[in-house]
Amino acid sequence: MSREITRRDFLNGFALAVGAALLPPHLRSFGLQAGPEQSPDYYPPTLTGLRGSHPGSFEVAHSLRDGTFWESAGKPESTGEVYDLVVVGGGISGLSAAHYFRKAAGPKARVLILDNHDDFGGHAKRNEFQAGNRRLLGFGGTFSIESPAPYSAVAKGLIEELGIDVSSYSKYVNKDLYRSFGLSPKIFFDKETFGVDALATNPMPRIGGENETERAQAHAVDSFLNEAPLSEQAKADYVRLVVDKNDYLPGLSSDEKKARLARMSYNTFLADLVKVGPELVKLFQAVPQSLFGVGFDAVAAQDAWGLGAPGFRGMNLNPAPGKGMNRDAVPNEEAERYFFHFPDGNASIARLLVRRLIPEAMPGASSQDVVTARANYAKLDQGSSAVRIRLNSTAVRVRHEGDPASAKEVEITYARAGKVHSVRAAHCILACWHVVIPYICDELPEKQKDALASAAKVPLLYTNVALRNWKAFQKLGANAIYAPGGYHSYTNLDLPVSIGGYECSRQPEEPIVVHMMKTPCKPGRPARDQHRIGRMELFNTTFETIERNIRDQLARTLGPGGFDPARDITAITANRWPHGYSYEYNSLWDKFWLEGGETPCEVARQPFGRIAIANADAGAYAYTDGAIDQAYRAVGEIIKT
Ligand SMILES: Cc1cc2nc3c(=O)[nH]c(=O)nc-3n(C[C@H](O)[C@H](O)[C@H](O)COP(=O)(O)OP(=O)(O)OC[C@H]3O[C@@H](n4cnc5c(N)ncnc54)[C@H](O)[C@@H]3O)c2cc1C
């Protein structure tokens, strides 16, 4: 413990040993040998404060990265367990892999899933709050079943097998609830960025707003122009941008224009081609953060066109997708219709998968009753069960027993509660984050390790704030607030979904969960640099700082509606995801994406001996269906061996 700590900047003040003392208090108090999960009080969804990649989940992996883990780790002790399959990573990809493997190998196949977090589901994270005798649910990560491209037959098949009828969504969502109270999307202009704190109508229909009728949209534009604290010049720029049918690249064919737009950011397009002033650039800047984790300084103008950003009406661009477009920016009606939101987001998918794998751990029988089911964490890792999920366990080494070409087994070593254990398995699927794999699987070819390492993820902060009521939102007529200069860029009232005995908040006097989203990017730099710097920022930000910023932002935004943070906020869960979305390729920096050729994810996901590689990273696609598709492929590969 007295050893000098290097690279402190990554560590948020945590020391780099695997000792029990470093466990977060909620795990420490359970006693380590019995396994904290065995306690009836063990129920991570209700924990508040810093969640997502919570303290206690990442220290071991970071010490591996820094090359210090094995200095302080004891000799691995074999548990004596032998499995047909060990899956590293208990997110949707890992859980799906276990599911597909059992379908292929039979229900008696023995499977162990390891995850470093205190809960299963990976990014599909459930948050619960208690408001009096009412339970409120929130999503701590994955929000919904949605994808820019249609779900594959495989991914759709799994959703159906889990009993989710996506077409029934309209039965559960109260689509008109907020509209019936006169609420609509707003923009919060902050004084640091725009000179004054002010709330104005959000006129952007598709990007950052809701789909509206043309009349409502025209009305929204009118209100925006009246209310926004922008200069007359900026308002004139806005009207010109939205209304004009100028061709800003005259004399070029549609393909030539798209090729140019793919290589310039939307901010450059706005400033240099449309020649709007800096106020409008600042206004639009944060809009795409929820999709890409960066603003329009790092999103190609071609992608902005695909997303429906203004300025392209007179450009005569062929509506077919252009070369190098990000899949999020390619509109697809079939995909847009395929949408389903559970109150805890896609944590319900993870919970349904767990029910399939270990029925005793998740009471109930339908995709509706899973919403209120209380998971029994004590049942996740039972010797009597063919499938076991071992939480709070970080895989630290995965290697074949002998020559990978002929080995019959893989040894998987993991750290849990300060000790290092090993198990053996006929196969291993690495469904964890790709950047971790080179540190735990040394025997992979160097080229593959480089490709895996290049998949550094997009950092995100998904914060859930439980409020006593939403009267201030009602008074201000706001249900979704875009804050281009805010600490959190988006603040949304919970999507009103009632399902399986769970009732959403229907009256402004009732408690509710408000969802806030931040991407800690650094505009002006290449996307990957922005993500790297943002990841460090998230690691180094304390909960107290996040909380102070939430209180400040909500007070300034909602104060004129009577909001008092001290009185109205009842709990905060900040889901910190320094390793968030899978990195998706970007035509501004990833040449292969624009010009063709092998992509890093294709190199990264090659099977190696008895090891296959899953995770959404394997498709460079930050969606649930990607995680499922990659699990299916990985299982197919090991079944072949
Ligand atoms: C904040 C957020 C919101 C999102 N919203 C949506 C959405 O609305 N819709 C959608 O379709 N997709 C969404 N996505 C993307 C979607 O969540 C992911 O594509 C998908 O859930 C990823 O699943 P996965 O299993 O591949 O990875 P993960 O969920 O990341 O699971 C991998 C697991 O492996 C664990 N792990 C890593 N290293 C080790 C190790 N050494 N030992 C043990 N375990 C390890 C990780 O901690 C993690 O728990 C969102 C992602 C984020 C981050």
XYZ file of C-alpha atoms and ligand atoms in Angstrom:
694
model
C 0.000 0.000 0.000
C 2.945 2.316 0.517
C 4.295 1.690 -2.986
C 4.430 4.780 -5.148
C 1.497 5.086 -7.454
C 2.153 5.939 -11.066
C -0.406 7.307 -13.498
C -2.632 8.555 -10.712
C -4.499 10.678 -13.187
C -6.536 7.660 -14.307
C -7.496 6.480 -10.920
C -9.826 8.892 -9.303
C -7.800 8.666 -6.119
C -7.963 4.896 -5.794
C -4.816 2.947 -5.008
C -3.819 0.147 -7.318
C -3.949 -3.056 -5.337
C -6.491 -5.823 -5.535
C -6.857 -6.004 -1.771
C -10.221 -6.215 -0.091
C -9.693 -2.807 1.462
C -10.261 -1.319 -1.950
C -13.722 -2.707 -2.312
C -16.472 -0.120 -2.107
C -18.131 0.068 1.303
C -21.337 -1.651 0.179
C -19.340 -4.771 -0.752
C -16.896 -4.597 2.157
C -19.606 -4.782 4.749
C -20.840 -8.153 3.472
C -17.698 -10.098 4.372
C -15.648 -11.418 1.532
C -15.420 -15.145 1.794
C -19.126 -15.935 1.794
C -19.655 -13.742 -1.235
C -21.554 -10.496 -0.820
C -24.166 -11.653 -3.334
C -25.436 -14.253 -0.838
C -26.829 -11.621 1.494
C -30.579 -10.943 1.174
C -29.690 -7.238 1.315
C -27.529 -7.472 -1.785
C -29.524 -5.548 -4.370
C -27.367 -3.245 -6.562
C -30.218 -1.578 -8.526
C -31.192 0.472 -5.454
C -27.687 1.842 -4.893
C -27.419 5.565 -5.572
C -24.411 7.877 -5.955
C -21.692 6.879 -8.391
C -22.878 3.866 -10.406
C -22.247 2.666 -13.962
C -18.590 1.671 -13.712
C -18.766 2.006 -9.946
C -15.813 2.150 -7.540
C -14.660 -1.414 -7.011
C -15.289 -2.486 -10.615
C -12.294 -1.094 -12.480
C -9.260 -1.033 -10.172
C -8.090 -4.549 -11.026
C -8.338 -3.946 -14.779
C -6.429 -0.686 -14.428
C -3.655 -2.345 -12.474
C -3.401 -4.936 -15.280
C -3.154 -2.108 -17.788
C -0.435 -0.448 -15.747
C 1.499 -3.691 -15.430
C 1.306 -3.758 -11.629
C -1.387 -6.366 -11.026
C 0.809 -9.442 -10.849
C 3.261 -7.692 -8.492
C 0.723 -7.654 -5.694
C -1.554 -10.538 -6.709
C -1.201 -13.838 -4.925
C -0.707 -17.106 -6.794
C -3.945 -18.097 -8.526
C -5.800 -20.857 -6.740
C -7.757 -23.306 -8.867
C -11.385 -23.604 -7.840
C -11.417 -27.062 -9.415
C -14.335 -26.029 -11.607
C -14.451 -27.147 -15.224
C -16.972 -25.682 -17.649
C -18.005 -26.230 -21.221
C -17.895 -22.481 -21.708
C -16.641 -19.513 -19.724
C -17.894 -16.126 -20.877
C -15.968 -13.031 -19.820
C -18.443 -10.140 -19.580
C -22.026 -10.310 -18.322
C -23.501 -7.667 -20.619
C -26.124 -8.428 -23.231
C -23.499 -9.931 -25.523
C -22.144 -12.269 -22.839
C -25.608 -13.285 -21.624
C -26.743 -13.874 -25.219
C -23.624 -15.940 -25.901
C -24.468 -18.176 -22.925
C -28.025 -18.479 -24.233
C -26.996 -19.428 -27.783
C -24.353 -21.826 -26.521
C -26.895 -23.700 -24.436
C -29.237 -23.866 -27.393
C -26.482 -25.493 -29.417
C -24.862 -27.640 -26.723
C -27.957 -28.528 -24.710
C -29.336 -27.359 -21.361
C -26.876 -29.459 -19.371
C -23.912 -27.582 -20.797
C -22.042 -25.933 -17.938
C -21.451 -22.227 -18.386
C -19.785 -19.643 -16.149
C -20.174 -15.917 -16.808
C -17.702 -13.562 -15.125
C -18.290 -9.845 -14.744
C -16.322 -7.214 -12.874
C -19.408 -5.190 -11.884
C -21.637 -5.806 -8.867
C -24.625 -6.256 -11.214
C -25.169 -8.123 -14.483
C -26.242 -6.517 -17.752
C -23.157 -4.403 -18.509
C -24.379 -1.145 -20.027
C -27.960 -2.385 -19.719
C -28.187 -1.175 -16.131
C -31.221 -0.855 -13.899
C -31.617 1.968 -11.364
C -34.354 1.867 -8.720
C -35.538 4.599 -6.368
C -37.967 4.533 -3.479
C -40.324 7.516 -3.302
C -42.464 6.968 -0.204
C -44.110 3.624 -0.832
C -43.733 3.939 -4.566
C -40.887 2.397 -6.540
C -39.481 4.375 -9.462
C -37.389 2.774 -12.174
C -34.757 4.339 -14.379
C -32.267 3.251 -17.031
C -28.644 3.637 -16.039
C -27.395 2.839 -19.538
C -29.096 1.264 -22.548
C -32.334 3.157 -23.074
C -34.365 1.116 -25.527
C -34.714 -1.426 -28.284
C -33.816 0.770 -31.231
C -31.160 0.703 -33.890
C -30.418 2.813 -36.954
C -30.464 -0.324 -39.121
C -33.218 -2.954 -38.889
C -32.606 -5.725 -36.355
C -31.170 -8.847 -38.007
C -33.282 -12.028 -38.060
C -31.030 -13.338 -35.273
C -31.461 -10.335 -32.960
C -35.192 -10.073 -33.697
C -35.481 -13.808 -33.039
C -33.957 -13.391 -29.570
C -36.238 -10.467 -28.717
C -39.254 -12.597 -29.711
C -37.929 -15.647 -27.862
C -37.727 -13.523 -24.714
C -41.411 -12.759 -25.159
C -41.041 -9.095 -26.108
C -43.648 -8.038 -28.643
C -42.146 -4.841 -30.020
C -45.322 -4.065 -31.983
C -47.289 -3.874 -28.715
C -45.315 -0.876 -27.443
C -48.136 1.612 -28.074
C -50.189 -0.251 -25.424
C -47.710 0.695 -22.722
C -46.552 4.192 -23.599
C -48.673 7.207 -22.778
C -47.537 9.071 -25.881
C -49.628 12.174 -25.342
C -49.172 12.559 -21.598
C -46.778 15.504 -21.630
C -48.462 17.161 -24.596
C -51.764 16.976 -22.709
C -50.170 19.179 -20.016
C -48.884 21.585 -22.679
C -45.270 20.462 -22.388
C -42.871 20.501 -25.328
C -39.096 20.332 -25.962
C -37.125 23.423 -24.891
C -33.599 24.770 -25.104
C -31.802 26.123 -22.060
C -29.423 28.961 -22.988
C -26.837 29.410 -20.227
C -25.240 32.734 -19.425
C -21.668 31.425 -19.727
C -22.259 30.484 -23.380
C -25.054 32.834 -24.483
C -24.788 35.751 -22.034
C -28.013 35.078 -20.164
C -29.912 32.151 -18.622
C -33.115 31.592 -20.614
C -35.488 28.836 -21.633
C -36.852 28.868 -25.190
C -38.865 26.566 -27.421
C -36.776 23.972 -29.266
C -37.514 24.353 -32.981
C -35.447 21.376 -34.135
C -37.882 18.665 -35.108
C -35.761 15.609 -35.715
C -32.420 16.404 -34.193
C -32.828 16.848 -30.469
C -36.580 17.392 -30.614
C -39.675 15.364 -31.394
C -41.389 14.633 -34.655
C -44.113 17.220 -34.995
C -46.662 18.156 -37.599
C -45.579 20.884 -40.008
C -47.925 23.404 -38.380
C -46.664 22.683 -34.896
C -43.143 22.922 -36.208
C -43.769 26.314 -37.817
C -45.257 27.475 -34.517
C -42.197 26.166 -32.657
C -39.879 28.107 -34.979
C -41.909 31.274 -34.363
C -41.760 30.820 -30.590
C -38.045 30.057 -30.753
C -37.359 33.270 -32.673
C -39.334 35.258 -30.088
C -37.847 33.599 -27.018
C -34.220 32.724 -27.835
C -31.630 35.154 -26.403
C -29.802 35.300 -29.730
C -28.746 38.381 -31.688
C -30.880 39.551 -34.620
C -28.083 38.422 -36.921
C -28.145 34.890 -35.433
C -31.932 34.738 -35.830
C -31.641 35.872 -39.447
C -28.941 33.206 -39.957
C -31.269 30.612 -38.479
C -34.107 31.533 -40.815
C -31.758 31.557 -43.788
C -30.352 28.169 -42.808
C -33.750 26.560 -42.426
C -35.631 28.235 -45.266
C -33.113 28.940 -48.019
C -32.545 26.502 -50.823
C -28.966 27.481 -51.565
C -26.540 25.084 -53.137
C -23.357 25.631 -51.152
C -21.273 23.429 -53.468
C -22.466 24.514 -56.905
C -21.210 22.757 -60.001
C -20.573 19.397 -58.303
C -22.519 16.161 -58.780
C -24.382 14.700 -55.794
C -21.626 12.111 -55.273
C -18.911 14.731 -55.436
C -20.756 16.907 -52.939
C -21.232 13.982 -50.554
C -17.542 13.133 -50.811
C -16.711 16.709 -49.813
C -19.305 16.763 -47.024
C -17.972 13.456 -45.658
C -14.587 15.107 -45.152
C -15.705 18.336 -43.453
C -17.409 18.746 -40.096
C -20.916 20.180 -39.919
C -19.481 23.128 -37.979
C -17.133 23.834 -40.892
C -20.061 23.523 -43.301
C -22.057 26.028 -41.218
C -19.237 28.509 -40.721
C -17.396 28.324 -44.057
C -20.057 27.382 -46.586
C -23.345 28.671 -45.162
C -21.459 31.444 -43.374
C -23.581 31.561 -40.241
C -22.137 33.304 -37.174
C -20.659 31.604 -34.085
C -23.871 31.859 -32.027
C -25.646 29.339 -34.249
C -22.642 27.038 -34.327
C -22.710 27.054 -30.500
C -26.449 26.401 -30.546
C -26.163 23.263 -32.690
C -22.835 22.036 -31.328
C -24.058 19.552 -28.671
C -27.033 18.145 -30.608
C -25.365 14.916 -31.841
C -23.654 14.129 -28.530
C -26.303 11.615 -27.549
C -25.550 9.603 -30.682
C -21.815 9.960 -31.114
C -20.474 11.308 -27.828
C -19.065 14.322 -29.680
C -20.542 17.537 -31.016
C -20.874 18.804 -34.572
C -17.216 19.860 -34.605
C -16.425 16.137 -34.947
C -19.393 14.917 -37.006
C -19.192 14.992 -40.793
C -21.528 17.345 -42.644
C -22.710 14.333 -44.668
C -23.827 12.661 -41.426
C -25.490 15.887 -40.275
C -27.461 15.880 -43.541
C -28.542 12.269 -42.843
C -29.650 13.263 -39.359
C -31.888 15.997 -40.730
C -29.767 18.978 -39.681
C -30.666 22.149 -41.581
C -28.798 23.679 -44.509
C -29.060 21.038 -47.188
C -32.402 21.852 -48.843
C -30.861 23.345 -51.947
C -27.966 20.921 -52.279
C -29.831 18.355 -54.425
C -28.221 15.437 -52.634
C -29.287 11.965 -53.736
C -31.289 10.584 -50.761
C -29.401 7.249 -50.903
C -26.715 6.981 -48.200
C -23.323 8.370 -49.162
C -20.007 6.530 -48.858
C -18.614 6.684 -45.341
C -21.872 7.654 -43.638
C -22.247 6.588 -40.032
C -25.082 4.092 -39.694
C -26.851 6.394 -37.231
C -27.066 8.971 -39.990
C -28.751 6.691 -42.521
C -32.513 7.062 -42.003
C -34.410 3.785 -42.183
C -38.164 3.661 -41.699
C -38.310 -0.024 -40.811
C -35.674 0.500 -38.125
C -37.451 3.575 -36.781
C -40.650 1.594 -36.287
C -38.848 -1.108 -34.298
C -38.801 0.618 -30.917
C -39.576 -0.540 -27.386
C -38.711 1.091 -24.090
C -38.932 -0.655 -20.732
C -38.876 1.638 -17.667
C -35.383 0.306 -16.840
C -34.336 0.369 -20.504
C -32.754 -2.752 -21.922
C -31.890 -3.947 -18.420
C -35.174 -5.801 -18.888
C -33.568 -7.710 -21.777
C -30.624 -8.629 -19.560
C -33.036 -9.702 -16.815
C -35.064 -11.814 -19.244
C -31.866 -13.496 -20.425
C -30.890 -14.207 -16.815
C -34.332 -15.720 -16.264
C -33.715 -18.018 -19.249
C -30.299 -19.025 -17.968
C -31.055 -19.300 -14.224
C -34.835 -19.282 -13.686
C -34.566 -19.231 -9.858
C -32.711 -15.912 -10.015
C -35.517 -13.990 -11.703
C -39.062 -14.756 -10.540
C -41.959 -14.477 -12.971
C -42.920 -15.729 -16.385
C -43.503 -12.896 -18.845
C -41.709 -9.976 -20.409
C -44.139 -7.689 -18.602
C -43.766 -9.066 -15.082
C -39.968 -8.905 -15.331
C -40.276 -5.120 -14.951
C -41.198 -5.338 -11.273
C -39.516 -8.680 -10.481
C -36.900 -8.543 -7.734
C -33.817 -10.459 -8.856
C -32.455 -12.952 -6.357
C -28.719 -12.355 -6.591
C -27.974 -15.228 -4.215
C -29.092 -17.663 -6.924
C -26.774 -16.372 -9.625
C -23.771 -18.466 -8.676
C -24.978 -21.815 -7.315
C -23.084 -25.054 -7.734
C -26.343 -26.851 -8.501
C -27.055 -24.731 -11.542
C -25.715 -25.482 -15.028
C -25.241 -21.754 -15.605
C -23.513 -19.545 -13.059
C -23.017 -15.790 -13.089
C -20.122 -14.667 -10.914
C -20.220 -10.933 -10.253
C -17.468 -8.745 -8.778
C -14.983 -10.928 -10.664
C -12.470 -9.474 -13.135
C -10.870 -11.856 -15.613
C -7.113 -11.191 -15.485
C -5.718 -13.943 -17.706
C -7.134 -16.187 -20.394
C -4.814 -18.722 -22.009
C -4.919 -22.115 -23.647
C -3.597 -25.114 -21.783
C -0.753 -25.752 -24.224
C -0.543 -24.934 -27.920
C -3.664 -22.951 -28.953
C -3.866 -24.936 -32.193
C -4.325 -28.257 -30.404
C -5.236 -27.395 -26.794
C -8.315 -29.044 -25.339
C -8.896 -26.457 -22.631
C -8.587 -22.811 -21.746
C -7.599 -21.585 -18.294
C -9.432 -18.487 -17.122
C -8.018 -16.625 -14.139
C -9.964 -13.943 -12.332
C -9.644 -11.658 -9.325
C -12.440 -11.481 -6.820
C -12.449 -9.886 -3.406
C -8.693 -9.605 -3.231
C -7.965 -13.185 -4.290
C -7.017 -14.725 -7.610
C -8.757 -17.885 -8.773
C -8.683 -20.020 -11.885
C -11.173 -22.270 -13.647
C -10.909 -24.352 -16.816
C -13.220 -24.585 -19.780
C -13.484 -26.247 -23.168
C -14.172 -22.828 -24.705
C -14.028 -19.191 -23.766
C -15.923 -16.270 -25.247
C -14.519 -12.841 -24.530
C -17.635 -10.672 -24.485
C -15.871 -7.919 -22.565
C -14.645 -4.550 -23.806
C -12.114 -5.027 -26.565
C -9.554 -2.650 -25.072
C -9.284 -5.019 -22.087
C -8.538 -8.137 -24.154
C -4.857 -7.480 -25.003
C -4.155 -7.203 -21.265
C -5.789 -10.506 -20.373
C -5.071 -12.602 -23.454
C -1.413 -12.266 -24.197
C -1.261 -15.137 -26.692
C -3.296 -13.363 -29.396
C -1.415 -12.208 -32.526
C 0.000 -8.677 -32.222
C -2.021 -7.393 -35.192
C -5.222 -8.565 -33.504
C -4.205 -7.008 -30.193
C -3.618 -3.673 -31.945
C -7.036 -3.862 -33.565
C -8.645 -4.705 -30.205
C -6.829 -1.830 -28.522
C -8.113 0.615 -31.131
C -11.708 0.059 -29.968
C -11.490 2.570 -27.107
C -15.053 3.428 -26.181
C -17.023 6.656 -25.993
C -17.377 8.092 -22.463
C -20.870 8.991 -21.262
C -22.579 10.054 -18.076
C -26.192 8.901 -17.670
C -27.626 10.508 -14.572
C -30.978 9.711 -13.009
C -32.414 12.287 -10.623
C -35.451 11.332 -8.548
C -37.734 14.313 -7.980
C -40.596 14.798 -5.555
C -42.772 16.056 -8.427
C -42.591 17.667 -11.862
C -44.638 20.781 -11.166
C -41.813 23.100 -12.282
C -41.621 21.323 -15.641
C -45.365 21.809 -16.006
C -45.185 25.512 -15.153
C -42.416 26.057 -17.694
C -44.071 23.865 -20.342
C -40.980 21.661 -20.750
C -40.603 17.895 -20.959
C -37.195 17.633 -22.678
C -34.514 20.294 -22.358
C -31.498 20.568 -24.628
C -28.708 22.598 -22.984
C -25.911 23.246 -25.506
C -23.692 24.853 -22.838
C -24.913 22.855 -19.836
C -22.939 20.375 -17.724
C -25.500 17.802 -18.853
C -26.606 18.445 -22.455
C -30.019 16.825 -22.111
C -32.587 16.742 -19.284
C -35.679 14.643 -19.987
C -38.723 13.706 -17.973
C -39.019 9.916 -17.891
C -40.681 8.364 -20.912
C -44.148 7.544 -19.557
C -44.396 3.768 -19.846
C -46.636 1.635 -17.613
C -46.136 -2.091 -17.932
C -46.536 -5.264 -15.914
C -47.791 -3.599 -12.744
C -45.365 -0.688 -13.011
C -47.110 2.672 -13.242
C -45.391 5.724 -14.658
C -45.834 9.168 -13.139
C -49.038 10.630 -14.597
C -49.626 13.843 -12.657
C -47.195 16.746 -12.087
C -47.698 16.310 -8.320
C -46.308 12.745 -8.460
C -42.653 11.748 -8.053
C -40.693 11.060 -11.208
C -37.227 10.169 -12.501
C -35.531 12.778 -14.656
C -32.834 11.533 -16.983
C -29.796 13.737 -17.693
C -27.050 12.999 -20.192
C -23.517 14.342 -20.501
C -20.728 13.471 -22.901
C -17.423 14.774 -21.574
C -15.929 15.583 -24.973
C -13.344 18.224 -25.855
C -14.484 20.034 -29.004
C -11.910 20.926 -31.603
C -9.891 17.708 -31.475
C -10.182 14.431 -33.416
C -13.002 12.240 -32.060
C -10.764 9.571 -30.511
C -8.751 12.247 -28.658
C -11.971 13.789 -27.393
C -13.084 10.409 -26.063
C -9.722 9.764 -24.388
C -9.677 13.134 -22.651
C -13.350 12.800 -21.695
C -12.730 9.339 -20.236
C -10.024 10.744 -17.957
C -12.297 13.595 -16.975
C -15.051 11.160 -15.963
C -12.624 9.086 -13.895
C -11.389 12.161 -12.121
C -14.791 13.679 -11.381
C -16.188 12.998 -7.948
C -19.857 12.386 -7.273
C -19.932 15.607 -5.261
C -18.906 17.589 -8.354
C -21.546 15.873 -10.466
C -24.167 16.506 -7.785
C -23.245 20.185 -7.460
C -23.514 20.623 -11.217
C -26.899 18.917 -11.292
C -28.249 21.130 -8.534
C -26.891 24.239 -10.204
C -28.200 23.313 -13.658
C -31.667 22.272 -12.493
C -31.990 25.324 -10.247
C -31.089 27.678 -13.080
C -33.232 25.904 -15.658
C -36.294 25.203 -13.546
C -36.003 27.857 -10.822
C -38.395 30.219 -12.658
C -40.956 27.380 -12.420
C -40.570 27.196 -8.635
C -38.001 24.383 -8.525
C -35.870 24.186 -5.392
C -33.104 21.571 -5.620
C -32.810 21.232 -1.843
C -36.506 20.473 -1.554
C -37.301 18.705 -4.812
C -34.379 16.334 -5.446
C -34.749 13.131 -3.438
C -31.927 10.987 -4.878
C -29.258 10.980 -7.583
C -27.670 8.050 -9.365
C -24.851 9.070 -11.684
C -24.065 6.206 -14.048
C -20.545 6.930 -15.083
C -19.495 5.089 -18.263
C -15.889 6.026 -19.120
C -16.071 2.992 -21.423
C -19.507 3.657 -22.911
C -20.673 3.330 -26.524
C -18.619 1.145 -28.838
C -16.539 3.388 -31.072
C -18.263 3.788 -34.442
C -16.196 4.742 -37.452
C -16.136 8.352 -38.529
C -15.493 9.552 -42.072
C -13.556 12.573 -40.788
C -10.740 10.444 -39.392
C -11.195 6.769 -40.313
C -10.023 6.521 -43.917
C -10.939 2.840 -44.286
C -14.553 3.719 -43.459
C -14.668 6.148 -46.335
C -12.470 4.395 -48.810
C -13.121 0.721 -48.057
C -10.801 -2.018 -46.846
C -10.620 -4.182 -43.754
C -11.996 -2.546 -40.637
C -10.236 -2.945 -37.265
C -13.264 -4.729 -35.787
C -12.996 -7.458 -38.424
C -9.381 -8.072 -37.434
C -10.207 -7.831 -33.728
C -12.982 -10.435 -33.691
C -11.103 -13.337 -35.268
C -11.413 -16.567 -33.271
C -8.186 -17.924 -31.790
C -7.976 -21.598 -30.866
C -10.751 -22.206 -28.358
C -11.338 -18.512 -27.756
C -13.937 -16.468 -29.624
C -14.608 -12.767 -29.351
C -17.997 -11.092 -28.947
C -19.189 -7.720 -27.514
C -20.750 -4.838 -29.434
C -17.170 -3.683 -30.120
C -16.797 -6.643 -32.487
C -19.155 -4.875 -34.881
C -18.064 -1.299 -34.039
C -21.761 -0.727 -33.538
C -23.101 0.770 -30.304
C -26.469 -0.966 -30.189
C -28.038 -3.912 -28.419
C -28.697 -5.812 -31.638
C -24.988 -5.501 -32.435
C -24.132 -7.087 -29.082
C -26.567 -9.949 -29.797
C -25.389 -10.510 -33.385
C -21.767 -10.666 -32.284
C -22.611 -13.185 -29.554
C -24.365 -15.393 -32.107
C -21.364 -15.258 -34.456
C -18.904 -16.029 -31.638
C -20.925 -19.050 -30.503
C -21.090 -20.265 -34.115
C -17.297 -20.094 -34.264
C -16.691 -22.148 -31.131
C -19.348 -24.674 -32.072
C -17.405 -25.254 -35.300
C -14.301 -26.158 -33.275
C -24.985 4.854 -21.763
C -25.330 3.940 -22.902
C -26.573 3.991 -23.493
C -26.903 3.136 -24.535
N -28.156 3.168 -25.083
C -28.505 2.259 -26.010
C -29.840 2.177 -26.489
O -30.707 2.953 -26.102
N -30.144 1.206 -27.384
C -29.217 0.324 -27.835
O -29.557 -0.545 -28.632
N -27.948 0.380 -27.404
C -27.573 1.318 -26.509
N -26.292 1.361 -26.047
C -25.342 0.395 -26.556
C -25.627 -0.958 -25.924
O -25.814 -0.771 -24.559
C -24.483 -1.836 -26.118
O -24.200 -1.998 -27.486
C -24.706 -3.222 -25.535
O -25.473 -3.247 -24.366
C -23.348 -3.730 -25.250
O -23.434 -5.000 -24.695
P -22.115 -5.811 -24.556
O -22.446 -7.043 -23.805
O -21.466 -5.921 -25.869
O -21.144 -4.880 -23.676
P -21.301 -4.396 -22.181
O -22.687 -4.112 -21.848
O -20.309 -3.329 -21.999
O -20.864 -5.663 -21.331
C -19.520 -6.084 -21.261
C -19.237 -6.433 -19.834
O -17.917 -6.999 -19.752
C -17.374 -6.536 -18.547
N -15.925 -6.714 -18.521
C -14.973 -5.948 -19.097
N -13.757 -6.439 -18.802
C -13.946 -7.519 -18.004
C -13.074 -8.431 -17.371
N -11.739 -8.351 -17.527
N -13.608 -9.386 -16.599
C -14.952 -9.502 -16.440
N -15.825 -8.661 -17.047
C -15.322 -7.694 -17.827
C -17.786 -5.083 -18.542
O -17.572 -4.475 -17.314
C -19.235 -5.212 -18.924
O -20.034 -5.432 -17.787
C -25.944 2.219 -25.006
C -24.676 2.160 -24.426
C -24.371 3.022 -23.380
C -23.006 2.947 -22.761
